[in-house]
GROMACS .gro file of C-alpha atoms in nm:
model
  179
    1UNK     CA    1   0.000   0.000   0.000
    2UNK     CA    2   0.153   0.327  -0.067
    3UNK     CA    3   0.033   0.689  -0.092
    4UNK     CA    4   0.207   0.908  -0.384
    5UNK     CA    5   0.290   1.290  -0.282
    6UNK     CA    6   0.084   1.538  -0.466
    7UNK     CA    7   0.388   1.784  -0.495
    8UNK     CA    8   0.511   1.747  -0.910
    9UNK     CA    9   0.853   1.800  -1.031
   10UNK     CA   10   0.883   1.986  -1.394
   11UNK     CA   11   1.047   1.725  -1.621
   12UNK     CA   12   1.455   1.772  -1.593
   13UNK     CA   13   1.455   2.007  -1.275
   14UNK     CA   14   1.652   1.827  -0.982
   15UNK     CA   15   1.427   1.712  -0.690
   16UNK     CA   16   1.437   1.909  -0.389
   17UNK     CA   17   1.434   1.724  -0.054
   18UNK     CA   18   1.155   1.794   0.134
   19UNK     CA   19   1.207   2.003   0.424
   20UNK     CA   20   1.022   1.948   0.727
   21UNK     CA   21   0.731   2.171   0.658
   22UNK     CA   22   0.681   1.955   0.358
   23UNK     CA   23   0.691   1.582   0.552
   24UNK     CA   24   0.421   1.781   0.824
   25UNK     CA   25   0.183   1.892   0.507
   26UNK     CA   26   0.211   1.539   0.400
   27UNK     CA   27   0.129   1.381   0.706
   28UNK     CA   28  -0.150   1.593   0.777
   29UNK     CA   29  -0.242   1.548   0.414
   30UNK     CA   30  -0.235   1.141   0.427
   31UNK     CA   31  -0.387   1.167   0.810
   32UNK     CA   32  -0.677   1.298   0.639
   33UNK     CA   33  -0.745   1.001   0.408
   34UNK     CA   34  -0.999   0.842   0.639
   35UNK     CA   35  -1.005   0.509   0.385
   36UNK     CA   36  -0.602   0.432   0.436
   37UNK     CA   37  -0.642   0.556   0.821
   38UNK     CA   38  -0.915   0.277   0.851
   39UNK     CA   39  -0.735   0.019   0.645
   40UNK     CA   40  -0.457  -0.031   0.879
   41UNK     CA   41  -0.471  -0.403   1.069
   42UNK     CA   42  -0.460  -0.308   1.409
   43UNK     CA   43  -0.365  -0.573   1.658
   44UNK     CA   44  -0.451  -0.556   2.053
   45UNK     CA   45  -0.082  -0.642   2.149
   46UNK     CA   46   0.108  -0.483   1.943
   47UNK     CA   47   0.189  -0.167   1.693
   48UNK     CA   48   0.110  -0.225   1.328
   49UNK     CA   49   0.262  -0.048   1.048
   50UNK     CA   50   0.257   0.017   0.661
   51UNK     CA   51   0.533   0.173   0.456
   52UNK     CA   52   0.386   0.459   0.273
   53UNK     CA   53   0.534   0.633  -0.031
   54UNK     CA   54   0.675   0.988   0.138
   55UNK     CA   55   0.720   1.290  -0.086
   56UNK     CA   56   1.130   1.376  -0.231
   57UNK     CA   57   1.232   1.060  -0.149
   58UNK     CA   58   1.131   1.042   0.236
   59UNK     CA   59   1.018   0.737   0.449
   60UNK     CA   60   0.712   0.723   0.562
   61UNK     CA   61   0.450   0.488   0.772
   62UNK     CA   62   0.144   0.471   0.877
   63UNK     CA   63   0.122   0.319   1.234
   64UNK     CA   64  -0.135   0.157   1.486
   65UNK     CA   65  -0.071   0.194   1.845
   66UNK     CA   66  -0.280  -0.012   2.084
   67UNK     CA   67  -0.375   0.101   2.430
   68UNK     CA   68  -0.073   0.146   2.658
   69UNK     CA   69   0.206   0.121   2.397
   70UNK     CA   70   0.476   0.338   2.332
   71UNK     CA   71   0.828   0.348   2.200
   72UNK     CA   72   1.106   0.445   2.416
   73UNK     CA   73   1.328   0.661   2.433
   74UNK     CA   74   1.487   0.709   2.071
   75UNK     CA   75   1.616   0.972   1.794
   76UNK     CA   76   1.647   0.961   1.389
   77UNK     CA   77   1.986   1.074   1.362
   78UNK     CA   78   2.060   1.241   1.130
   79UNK     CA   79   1.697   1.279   0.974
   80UNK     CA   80   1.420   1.558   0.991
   81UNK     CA   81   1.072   1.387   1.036
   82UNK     CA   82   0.741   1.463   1.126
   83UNK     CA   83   0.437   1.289   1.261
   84UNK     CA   84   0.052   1.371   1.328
   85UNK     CA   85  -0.212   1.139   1.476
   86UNK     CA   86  -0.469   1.061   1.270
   87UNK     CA   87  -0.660   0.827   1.546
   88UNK     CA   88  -0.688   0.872   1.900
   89UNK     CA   89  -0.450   1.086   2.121
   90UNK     CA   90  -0.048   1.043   2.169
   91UNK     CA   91   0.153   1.200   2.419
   92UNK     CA   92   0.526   1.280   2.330
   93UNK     CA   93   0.814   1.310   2.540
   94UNK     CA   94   1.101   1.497   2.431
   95UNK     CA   95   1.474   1.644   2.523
   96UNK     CA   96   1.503   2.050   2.434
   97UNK     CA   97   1.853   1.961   2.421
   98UNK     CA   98   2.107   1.922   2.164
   99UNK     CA   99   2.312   1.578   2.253
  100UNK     CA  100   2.596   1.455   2.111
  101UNK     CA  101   2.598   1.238   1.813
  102UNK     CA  102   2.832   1.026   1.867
  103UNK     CA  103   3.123   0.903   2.120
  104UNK     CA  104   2.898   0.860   2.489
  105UNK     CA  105   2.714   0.588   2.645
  106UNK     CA  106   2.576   0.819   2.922
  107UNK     CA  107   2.450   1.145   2.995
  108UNK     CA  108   2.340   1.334   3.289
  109UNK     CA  109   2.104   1.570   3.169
  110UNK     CA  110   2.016   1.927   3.293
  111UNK     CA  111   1.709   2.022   3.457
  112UNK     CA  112   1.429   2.169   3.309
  113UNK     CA  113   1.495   1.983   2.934
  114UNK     CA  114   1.176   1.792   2.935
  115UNK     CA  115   0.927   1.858   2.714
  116UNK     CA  116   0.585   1.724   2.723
  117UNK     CA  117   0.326   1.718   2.425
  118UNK     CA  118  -0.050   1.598   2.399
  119UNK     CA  119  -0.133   1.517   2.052
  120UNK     CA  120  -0.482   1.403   2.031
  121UNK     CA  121  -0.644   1.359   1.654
  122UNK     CA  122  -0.559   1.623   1.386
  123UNK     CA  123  -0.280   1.724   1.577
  124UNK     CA  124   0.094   1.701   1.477
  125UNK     CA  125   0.450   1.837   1.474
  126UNK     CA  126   0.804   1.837   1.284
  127UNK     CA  127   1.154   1.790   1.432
  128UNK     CA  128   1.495   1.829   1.341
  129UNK     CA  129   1.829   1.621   1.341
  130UNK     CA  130   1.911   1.441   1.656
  131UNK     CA  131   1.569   1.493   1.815
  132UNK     CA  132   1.519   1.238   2.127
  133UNK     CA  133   1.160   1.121   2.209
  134UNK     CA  134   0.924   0.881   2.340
  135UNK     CA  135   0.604   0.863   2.215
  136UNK     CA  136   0.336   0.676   2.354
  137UNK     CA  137  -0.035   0.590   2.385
  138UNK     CA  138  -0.147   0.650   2.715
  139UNK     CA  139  -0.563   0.525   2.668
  140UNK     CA  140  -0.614   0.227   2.863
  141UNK     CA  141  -0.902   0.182   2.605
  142UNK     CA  142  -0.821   0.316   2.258
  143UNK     CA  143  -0.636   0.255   1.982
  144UNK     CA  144  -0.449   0.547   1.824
  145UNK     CA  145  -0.360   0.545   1.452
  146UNK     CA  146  -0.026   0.814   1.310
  147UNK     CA  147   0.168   0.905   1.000
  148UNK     CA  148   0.484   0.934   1.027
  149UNK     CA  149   0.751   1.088   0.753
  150UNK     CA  150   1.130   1.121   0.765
  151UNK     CA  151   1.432   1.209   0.509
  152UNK     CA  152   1.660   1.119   0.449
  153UNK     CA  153   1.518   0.783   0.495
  154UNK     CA  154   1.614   0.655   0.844
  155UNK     CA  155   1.978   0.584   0.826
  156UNK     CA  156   1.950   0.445   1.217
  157UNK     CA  157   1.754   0.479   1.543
  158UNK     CA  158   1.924   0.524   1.855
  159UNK     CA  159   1.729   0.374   2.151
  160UNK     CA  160   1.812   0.458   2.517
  161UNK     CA  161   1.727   0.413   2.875
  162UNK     CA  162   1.610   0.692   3.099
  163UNK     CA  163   1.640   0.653   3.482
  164UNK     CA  164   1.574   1.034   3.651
  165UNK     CA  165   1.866   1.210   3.486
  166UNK     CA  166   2.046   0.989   3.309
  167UNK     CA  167   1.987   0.892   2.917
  168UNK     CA  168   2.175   0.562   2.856
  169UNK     CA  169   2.255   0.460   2.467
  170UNK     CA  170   2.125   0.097   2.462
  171UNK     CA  171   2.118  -0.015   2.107
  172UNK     CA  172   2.198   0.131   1.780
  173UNK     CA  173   1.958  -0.005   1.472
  174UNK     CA  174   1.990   0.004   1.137
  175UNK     CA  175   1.721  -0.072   0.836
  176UNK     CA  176   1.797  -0.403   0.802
  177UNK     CA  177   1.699  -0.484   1.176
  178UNK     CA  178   1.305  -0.389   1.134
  179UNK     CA  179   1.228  -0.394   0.753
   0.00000   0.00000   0.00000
């Protein structure tokens, strides 16, 4: 299943890559498709997901998230993205600071970097490089449905642990690990 951009490129002209204002129009755009929101399998247990066809080049997905799930903490690297719920409500967690890319296993982190976001249907946002979030579905009840868009495509996700203060890097994944 895939959903083509509506953006055209003239014949010959270079493709731009979309910046993040263009992956947030797109997933509010595809959000809006009620028949592709309600064609995604959903599964009590665990989240669902379709690759979608992202505009410039971008990776996107459309993704189920059953009551009490979530994703830990993670970043993109080096990608912009954005996401938007399309079902539901999501809450995301996130770091207003800039961490280091690479080269640490731990961090302390300063006080007063959390960042705390309700995002209930219709209701989105865009990120840059190196942006570390959780984002989860808090309903003890409800299913909640997003679109999701990044570019470059995700070269890797870094997952950590959070205990008070301190971010741990626990794993480092790469495309190959959950295509």
């Amino acid at each position: 299943m895939s959903v083509s951009p509506s953006a055209s490129v003239s014949p010959g002209a270079p493709a731009q890559a979309p910046t993040q204002a263009d992956l947030l129009d797109f997933v509010r755009r595809t959000a809006a498709d009620a028949e592709l929101v309600a064609s995604l399998p959903l599964d009590p247990e665990g989240r669902t997901w379709v690759r979608l066809e992202g505009p410039g080049g971008s990776e996107a997905w459309l993704i189920g998230w059953p009551p009490g799930s979530g994703t830990g903490w993670h970043d993109h690297a080096e990608s912009v993205g954005a996401f938007l719920t399309a079902a539901g409500e999501l809450k995301e967690n996130s770091l207003a600071a800039r961490l280091p890319s690479d080269g640490w296993k731990t961090l302390e982190l300063e006080e007063g970097v959390d960042r705390e976001r309700r995002l209930p249907t219709g209701k989105g946002r865009a990120f840059g490089r190196h942006h570390v979030h959780e984002v989860l579905n808090e309903s003890s009840e409800e299913h909640a449905i997003s679109v999701h868009a990044y570019y470059p495509p995700l070269p890797q996700i870094r997952r950590y642990s959070r205990t008070g203060p301190v971010l741990r890097l626990e794993q480092v994944e790469r495309p190959e690990d959950w295509q």
